[in-house]
Tab-separated table of C-alpha atoms in Angstrom:
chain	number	residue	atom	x	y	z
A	1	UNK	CA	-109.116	-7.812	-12.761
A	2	UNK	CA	-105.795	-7.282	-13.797
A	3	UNK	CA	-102.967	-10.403	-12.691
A	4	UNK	CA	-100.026	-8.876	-11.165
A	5	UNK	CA	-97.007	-10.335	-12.877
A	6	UNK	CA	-94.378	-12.616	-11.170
A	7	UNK	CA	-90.612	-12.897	-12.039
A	8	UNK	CA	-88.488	-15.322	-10.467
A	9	UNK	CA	-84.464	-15.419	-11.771
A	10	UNK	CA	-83.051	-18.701	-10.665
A	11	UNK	CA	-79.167	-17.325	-11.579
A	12	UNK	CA	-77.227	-20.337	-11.940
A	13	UNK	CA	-79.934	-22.023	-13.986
A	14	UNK	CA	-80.459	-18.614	-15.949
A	15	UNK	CA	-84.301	-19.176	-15.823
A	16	UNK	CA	-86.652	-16.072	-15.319
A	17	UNK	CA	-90.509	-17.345	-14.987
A	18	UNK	CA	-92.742	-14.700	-15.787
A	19	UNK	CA	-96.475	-14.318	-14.765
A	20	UNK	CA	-99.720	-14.424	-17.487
A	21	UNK	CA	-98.877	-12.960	-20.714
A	22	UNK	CA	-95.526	-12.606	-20.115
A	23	UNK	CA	-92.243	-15.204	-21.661
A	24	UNK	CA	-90.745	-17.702	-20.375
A	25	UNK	CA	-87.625	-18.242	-20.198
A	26	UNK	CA	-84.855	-21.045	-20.012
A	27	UNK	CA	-81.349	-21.765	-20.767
A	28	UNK	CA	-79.555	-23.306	-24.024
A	29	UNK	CA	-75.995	-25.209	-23.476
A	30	UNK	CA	-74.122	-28.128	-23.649
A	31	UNK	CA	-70.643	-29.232	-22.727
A	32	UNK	CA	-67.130	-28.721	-23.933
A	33	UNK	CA	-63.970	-31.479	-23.985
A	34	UNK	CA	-60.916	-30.684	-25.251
A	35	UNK	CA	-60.064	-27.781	-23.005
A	36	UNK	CA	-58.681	-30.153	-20.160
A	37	UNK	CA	-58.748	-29.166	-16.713
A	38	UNK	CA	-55.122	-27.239	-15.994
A	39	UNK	CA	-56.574	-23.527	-17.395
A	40	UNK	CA	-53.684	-23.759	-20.120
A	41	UNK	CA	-56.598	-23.308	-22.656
A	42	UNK	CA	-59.276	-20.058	-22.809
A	43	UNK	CA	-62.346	-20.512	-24.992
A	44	UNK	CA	-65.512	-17.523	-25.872
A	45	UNK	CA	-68.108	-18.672	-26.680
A	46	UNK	CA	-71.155	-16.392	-27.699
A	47	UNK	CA	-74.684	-16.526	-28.504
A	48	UNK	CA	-76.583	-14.571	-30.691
A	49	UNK	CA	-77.316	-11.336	-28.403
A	50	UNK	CA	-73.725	-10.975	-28.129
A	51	UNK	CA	-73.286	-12.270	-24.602
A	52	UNK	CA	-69.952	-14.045	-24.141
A	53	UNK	CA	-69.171	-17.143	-21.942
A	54	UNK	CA	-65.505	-17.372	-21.234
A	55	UNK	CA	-64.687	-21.207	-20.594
A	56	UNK	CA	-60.916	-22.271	-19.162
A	57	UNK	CA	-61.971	-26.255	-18.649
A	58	UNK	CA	-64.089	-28.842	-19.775
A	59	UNK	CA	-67.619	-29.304	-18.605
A	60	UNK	CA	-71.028	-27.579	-18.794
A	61	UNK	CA	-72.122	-24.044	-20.370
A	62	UNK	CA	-75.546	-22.239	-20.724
A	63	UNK	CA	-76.869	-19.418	-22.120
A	64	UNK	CA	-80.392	-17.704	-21.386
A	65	UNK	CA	-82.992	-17.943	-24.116
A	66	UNK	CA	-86.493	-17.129	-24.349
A	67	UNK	CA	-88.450	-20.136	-24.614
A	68	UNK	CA	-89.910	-19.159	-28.527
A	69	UNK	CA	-86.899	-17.881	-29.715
A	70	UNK	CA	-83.773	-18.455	-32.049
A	71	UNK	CA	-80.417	-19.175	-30.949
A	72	UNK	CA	-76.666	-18.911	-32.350
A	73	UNK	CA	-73.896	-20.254	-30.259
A	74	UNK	CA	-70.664	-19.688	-31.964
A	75	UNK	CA	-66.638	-19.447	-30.938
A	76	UNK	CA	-66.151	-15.916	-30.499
A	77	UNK	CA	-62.016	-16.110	-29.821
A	78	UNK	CA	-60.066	-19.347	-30.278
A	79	UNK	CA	-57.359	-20.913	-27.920
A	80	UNK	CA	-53.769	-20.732	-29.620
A	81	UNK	CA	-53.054	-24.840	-28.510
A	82	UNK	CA	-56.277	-26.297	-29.697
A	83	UNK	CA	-58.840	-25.312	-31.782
A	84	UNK	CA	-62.366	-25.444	-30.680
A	85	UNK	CA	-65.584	-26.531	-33.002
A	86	UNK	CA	-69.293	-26.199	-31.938
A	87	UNK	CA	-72.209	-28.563	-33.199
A	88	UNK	CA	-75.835	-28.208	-32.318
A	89	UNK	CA	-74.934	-24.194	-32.025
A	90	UNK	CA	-77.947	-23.104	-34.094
A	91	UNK	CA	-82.242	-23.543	-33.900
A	92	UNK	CA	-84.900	-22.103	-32.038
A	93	UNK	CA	-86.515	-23.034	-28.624
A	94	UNK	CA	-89.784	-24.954	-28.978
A	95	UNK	CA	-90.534	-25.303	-25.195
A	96	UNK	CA	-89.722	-24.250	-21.592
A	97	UNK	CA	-87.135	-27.111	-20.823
A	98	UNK	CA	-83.461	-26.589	-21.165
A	99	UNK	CA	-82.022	-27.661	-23.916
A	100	UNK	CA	-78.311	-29.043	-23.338
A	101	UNK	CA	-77.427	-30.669	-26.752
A	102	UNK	CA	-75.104	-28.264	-28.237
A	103	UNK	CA	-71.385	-30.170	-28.402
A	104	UNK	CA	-68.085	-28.173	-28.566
A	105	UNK	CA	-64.876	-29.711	-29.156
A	106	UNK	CA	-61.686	-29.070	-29.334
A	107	UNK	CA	-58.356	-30.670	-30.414
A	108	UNK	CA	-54.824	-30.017	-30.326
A	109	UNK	CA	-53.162	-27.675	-33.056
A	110	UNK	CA	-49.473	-27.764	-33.950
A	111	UNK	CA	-46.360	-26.388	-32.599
A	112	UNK	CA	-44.129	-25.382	-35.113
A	113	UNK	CA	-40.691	-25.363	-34.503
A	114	UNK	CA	-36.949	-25.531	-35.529
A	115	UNK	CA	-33.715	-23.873	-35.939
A	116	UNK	CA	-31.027	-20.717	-35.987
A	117	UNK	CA	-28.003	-20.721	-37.366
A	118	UNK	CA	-25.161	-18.294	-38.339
A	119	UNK	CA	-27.192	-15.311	-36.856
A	120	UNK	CA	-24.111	-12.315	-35.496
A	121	UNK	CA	-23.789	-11.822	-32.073
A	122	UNK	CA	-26.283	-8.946	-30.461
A	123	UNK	CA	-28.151	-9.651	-34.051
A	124	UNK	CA	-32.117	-10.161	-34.192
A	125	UNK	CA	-34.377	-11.335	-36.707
A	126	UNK	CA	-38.302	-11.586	-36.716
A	127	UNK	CA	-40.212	-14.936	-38.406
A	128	UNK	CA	-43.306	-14.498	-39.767
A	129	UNK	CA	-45.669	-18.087	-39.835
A	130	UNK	CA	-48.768	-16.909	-42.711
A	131	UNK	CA	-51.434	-19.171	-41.944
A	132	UNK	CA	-55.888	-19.354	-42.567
A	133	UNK	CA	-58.043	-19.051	-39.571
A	134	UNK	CA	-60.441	-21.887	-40.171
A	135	UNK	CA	-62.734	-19.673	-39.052
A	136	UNK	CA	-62.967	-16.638	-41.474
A	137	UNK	CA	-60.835	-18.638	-44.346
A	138	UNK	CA	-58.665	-15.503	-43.777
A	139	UNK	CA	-54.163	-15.600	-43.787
A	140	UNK	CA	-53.051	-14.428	-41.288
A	141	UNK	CA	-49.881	-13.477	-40.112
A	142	UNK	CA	-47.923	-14.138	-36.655
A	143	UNK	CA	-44.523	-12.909	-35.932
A	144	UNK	CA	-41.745	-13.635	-33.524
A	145	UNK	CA	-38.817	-11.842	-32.655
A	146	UNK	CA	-35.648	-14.205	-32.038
A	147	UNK	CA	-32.159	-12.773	-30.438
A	148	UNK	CA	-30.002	-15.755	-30.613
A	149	UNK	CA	-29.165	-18.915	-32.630
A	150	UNK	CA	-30.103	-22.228	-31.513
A	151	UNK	CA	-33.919	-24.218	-31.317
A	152	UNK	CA	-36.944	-21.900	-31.440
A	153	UNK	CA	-40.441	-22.505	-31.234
A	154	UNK	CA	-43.243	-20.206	-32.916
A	155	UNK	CA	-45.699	-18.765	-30.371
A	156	UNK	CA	-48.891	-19.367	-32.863
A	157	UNK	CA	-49.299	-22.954	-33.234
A	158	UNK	CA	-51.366	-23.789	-36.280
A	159	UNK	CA	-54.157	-25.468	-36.234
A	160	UNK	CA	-54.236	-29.319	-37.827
A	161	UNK	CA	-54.868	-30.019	-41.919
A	162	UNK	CA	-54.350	-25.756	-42.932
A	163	UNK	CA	-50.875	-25.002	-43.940
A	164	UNK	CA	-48.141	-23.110	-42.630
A	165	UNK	CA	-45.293	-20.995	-43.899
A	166	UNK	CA	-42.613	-19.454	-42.375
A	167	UNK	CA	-40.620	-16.569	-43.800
A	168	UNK	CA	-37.894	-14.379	-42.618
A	169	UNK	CA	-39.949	-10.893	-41.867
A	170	UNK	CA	-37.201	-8.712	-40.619
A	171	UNK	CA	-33.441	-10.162	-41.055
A	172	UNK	CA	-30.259	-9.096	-39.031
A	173	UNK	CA	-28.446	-6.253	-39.433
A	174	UNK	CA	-25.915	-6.823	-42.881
A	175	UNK	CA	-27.073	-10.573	-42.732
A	176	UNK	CA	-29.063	-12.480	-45.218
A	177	UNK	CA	-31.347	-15.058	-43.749
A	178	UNK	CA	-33.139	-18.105	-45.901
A	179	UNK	CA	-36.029	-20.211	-44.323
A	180	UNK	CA	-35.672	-24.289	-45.220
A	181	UNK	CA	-38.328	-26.730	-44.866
A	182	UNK	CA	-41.140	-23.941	-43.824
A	183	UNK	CA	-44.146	-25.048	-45.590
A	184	UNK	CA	-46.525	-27.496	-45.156
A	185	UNK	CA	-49.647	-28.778	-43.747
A	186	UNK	CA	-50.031	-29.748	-40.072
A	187	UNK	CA	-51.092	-32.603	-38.895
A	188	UNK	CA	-52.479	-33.210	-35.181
A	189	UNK	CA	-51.528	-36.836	-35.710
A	190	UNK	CA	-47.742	-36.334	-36.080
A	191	UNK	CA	-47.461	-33.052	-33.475
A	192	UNK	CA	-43.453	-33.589	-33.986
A	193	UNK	CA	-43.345	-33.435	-37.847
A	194	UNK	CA	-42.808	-29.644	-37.904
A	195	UNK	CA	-39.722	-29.188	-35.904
A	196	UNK	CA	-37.270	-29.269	-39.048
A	197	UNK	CA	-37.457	-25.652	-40.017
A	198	UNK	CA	-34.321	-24.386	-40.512
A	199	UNK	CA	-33.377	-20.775	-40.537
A	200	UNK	CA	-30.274	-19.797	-42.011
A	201	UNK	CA	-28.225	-16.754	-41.713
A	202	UNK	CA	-24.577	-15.131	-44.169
A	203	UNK	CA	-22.884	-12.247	-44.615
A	204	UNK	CA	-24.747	-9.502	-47.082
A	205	UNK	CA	-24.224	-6.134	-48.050
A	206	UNK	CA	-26.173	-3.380	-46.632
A	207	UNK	CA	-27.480	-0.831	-48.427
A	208	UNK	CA	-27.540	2.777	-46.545
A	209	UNK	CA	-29.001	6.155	-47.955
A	210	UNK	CA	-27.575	9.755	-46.799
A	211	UNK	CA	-30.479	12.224	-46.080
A	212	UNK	CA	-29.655	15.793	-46.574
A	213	UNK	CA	-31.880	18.755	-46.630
A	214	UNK	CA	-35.280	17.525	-45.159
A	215	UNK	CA	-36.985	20.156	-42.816
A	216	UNK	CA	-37.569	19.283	-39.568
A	217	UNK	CA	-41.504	17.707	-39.081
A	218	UNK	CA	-41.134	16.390	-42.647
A	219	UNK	CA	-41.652	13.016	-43.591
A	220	UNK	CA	-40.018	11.107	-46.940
A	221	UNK	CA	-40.390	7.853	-47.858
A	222	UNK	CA	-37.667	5.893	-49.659
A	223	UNK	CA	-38.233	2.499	-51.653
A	224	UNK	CA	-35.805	-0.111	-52.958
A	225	UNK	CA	-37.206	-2.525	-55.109
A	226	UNK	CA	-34.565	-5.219	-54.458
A	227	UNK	CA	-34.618	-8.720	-55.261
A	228	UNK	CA	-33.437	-9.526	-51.846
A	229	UNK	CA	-37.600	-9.768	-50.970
A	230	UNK	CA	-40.777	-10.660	-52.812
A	231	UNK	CA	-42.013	-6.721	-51.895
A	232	UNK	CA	-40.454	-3.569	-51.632
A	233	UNK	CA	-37.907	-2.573	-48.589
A	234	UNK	CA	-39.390	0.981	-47.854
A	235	UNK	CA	-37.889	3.280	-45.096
A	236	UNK	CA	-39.873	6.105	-43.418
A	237	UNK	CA	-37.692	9.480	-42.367
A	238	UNK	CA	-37.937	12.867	-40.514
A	239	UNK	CA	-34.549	14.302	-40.294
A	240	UNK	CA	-31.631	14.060	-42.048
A	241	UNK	CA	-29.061	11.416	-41.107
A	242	UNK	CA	-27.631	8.245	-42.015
A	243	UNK	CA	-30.273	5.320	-42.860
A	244	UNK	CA	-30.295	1.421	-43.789
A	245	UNK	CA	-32.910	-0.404	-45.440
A	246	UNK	CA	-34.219	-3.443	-43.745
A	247	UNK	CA	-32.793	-5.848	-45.851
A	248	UNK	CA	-29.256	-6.317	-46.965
A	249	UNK	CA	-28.384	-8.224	-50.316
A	250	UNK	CA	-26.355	-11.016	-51.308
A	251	UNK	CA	-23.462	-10.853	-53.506
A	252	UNK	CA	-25.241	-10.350	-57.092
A	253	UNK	CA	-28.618	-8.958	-55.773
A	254	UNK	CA	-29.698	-5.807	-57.763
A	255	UNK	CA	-31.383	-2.477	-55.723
A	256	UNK	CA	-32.889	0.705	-56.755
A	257	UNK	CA	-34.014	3.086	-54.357
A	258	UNK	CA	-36.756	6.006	-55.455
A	259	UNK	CA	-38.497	8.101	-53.870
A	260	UNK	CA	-42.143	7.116	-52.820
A	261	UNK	CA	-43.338	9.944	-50.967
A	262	UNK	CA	-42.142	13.460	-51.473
A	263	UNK	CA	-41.968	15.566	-48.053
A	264	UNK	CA	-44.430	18.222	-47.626
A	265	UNK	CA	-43.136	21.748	-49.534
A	266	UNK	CA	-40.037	19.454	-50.861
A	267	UNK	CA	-38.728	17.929	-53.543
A	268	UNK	CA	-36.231	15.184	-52.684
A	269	UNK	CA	-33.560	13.405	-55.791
A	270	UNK	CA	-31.758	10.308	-55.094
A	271	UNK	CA	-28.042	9.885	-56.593
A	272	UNK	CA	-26.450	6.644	-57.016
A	273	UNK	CA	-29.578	5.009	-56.698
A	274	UNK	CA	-29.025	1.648	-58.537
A	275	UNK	CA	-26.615	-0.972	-58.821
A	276	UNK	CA	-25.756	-4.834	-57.555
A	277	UNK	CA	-24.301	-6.356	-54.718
A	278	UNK	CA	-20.994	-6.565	-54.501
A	279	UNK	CA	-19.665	-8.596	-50.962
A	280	UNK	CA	-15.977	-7.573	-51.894
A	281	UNK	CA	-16.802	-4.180	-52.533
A	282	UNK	CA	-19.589	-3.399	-50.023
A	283	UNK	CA	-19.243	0.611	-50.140
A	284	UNK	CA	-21.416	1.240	-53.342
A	285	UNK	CA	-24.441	0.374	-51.816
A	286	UNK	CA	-23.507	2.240	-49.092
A	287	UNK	CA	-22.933	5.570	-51.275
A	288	UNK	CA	-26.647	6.417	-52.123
A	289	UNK	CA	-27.401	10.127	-51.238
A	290	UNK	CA	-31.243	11.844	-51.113
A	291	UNK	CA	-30.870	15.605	-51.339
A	292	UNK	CA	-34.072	17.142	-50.508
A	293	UNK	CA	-34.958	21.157	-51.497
């Protein structure tokens, strides 16, 4: 005679028993410190079926498992104030009892923080902080957009022994903007250390193009290989007007604004497209014309 199969899901303790020749199954977890108890810090964690766990505090976690198979607990998405590492995530189930040996911890990463000076009134410049997700081994990068001088703090902490840098993405209109002490390693032990960045702002030239010509739902892009930045200032247009380039030079800095892509149907020439920086004569840079036809 055939035996009917029972299944009994006990929810909280994720266990489903299952009659004759069925599986049996029981829950994998551990606990997690670090977190703290205020909900300040999110953690995901997620096993290898792709089911996610979303913790806020520390304490206890589980995930169901059949009782013969493998498991992979991993960090799925990391808090930005601490940074969260899992031991005992990986093996495979070798009975019906939970298993609750899998240890996540996490500790506190790194504010980093520091100063604006000389920035114009109504003026607004973007940081960038490049820095490896411990994770992947991959740079990233994190901006923030700041509207007046005084202390700042970056919004992505960083995450204790991987570096940091901190760059000037986007500077003021006609300012020039230099980043000092911006790159180093943090350190969890010393959470003050990096509050000495220093983000300087002068006078600089801007340099302006006149579009003429382009046809309405065009698009042209301009270049200006400048050594005001480390990559080329590029400006994307569809109509004709007056245009600057994100970055404006310092007396003695060199441009040289091309063409990089030609509108569609059009051919677009650049006049008075080269020259240097001049802070007492500021027009020059300011006389660059693209005719398009």
């Amino acid at each position: 005679m055939n035996k009917s199969k029972l299944v009994a899901i006990l929810g909280g303790l994720g266990i489903i028993l299952a009659g004759c020749g069925g599986f049996v199954y029981t829950s994998v977890g551990g606990t997690v410190t670090g977190l703290g108890t205020t909900g300040a810090n999110s953690v995901q964690l997620m096993n290898e079926q792709n089911f996610i766990r979303t913790l806020t505090a520390d304490g206890p976690f589980s995930f169901n498992v059949a009782s013969n198979a493998n498991y992979s607990i991993i960090v799925s998405s990391q808090p930005n104030l601490v940074n969260c590492t899992v031991a005992n995530g990986t093996g495979k189930m070798t009975g019906e009892g939970a298993l609750n040996n899998i240890v996540v911890t996490c500790v506190p990463n790194v504010p980093v923080s520091g100063t604006l000076s000389g920035m114009a009134d109504s003026g607004a410049i973007t940081l960038n902080n490049n820095t490896v997700n411990p994770a992947t081994s991959v740079a990233t990068d994190k901006t923030m957009s700041l509207s007046a001088n005084g202390a700042f703090q970056l919004t992505n902490y960083v995450v204790s022994g991987y570096r940091y840098n901190v760059t000037v993405a986007m500077p003021p209109a006609a300012q020039y903007c230099t980043v000092a002490n911006g790159t180093g390693v943090a350190d969890n032990k010393y959470p003050n250390a990096i509050n000495n960045v220093a983000v300087s702002c002068v006078p600089a030239v801007p340099v302006k193009v006149t579009v003429n010509g382009l046809t309405a739902g065009n698009t042209l892009t301009l270049s200006n290989a400048t050594t005001a930045k480390s990559t080329t200032d590029t400006l994307a247009i569809s109509t004709i007007g007056i245009y600057n380039f994100g970055w404006s030079l310092l007396n003695g800095m060199t441009y040289a604004v091309t063409v990089a892509t030609q509108p569609t149907g059009q051919t677009c020439t650049v006049q008075n497209a080269s020259g240097v920086a001049d802070i007492t004569k500021p027009d020059a840079a300011s006389n660059i014309v693209v005719n398009c036809a």
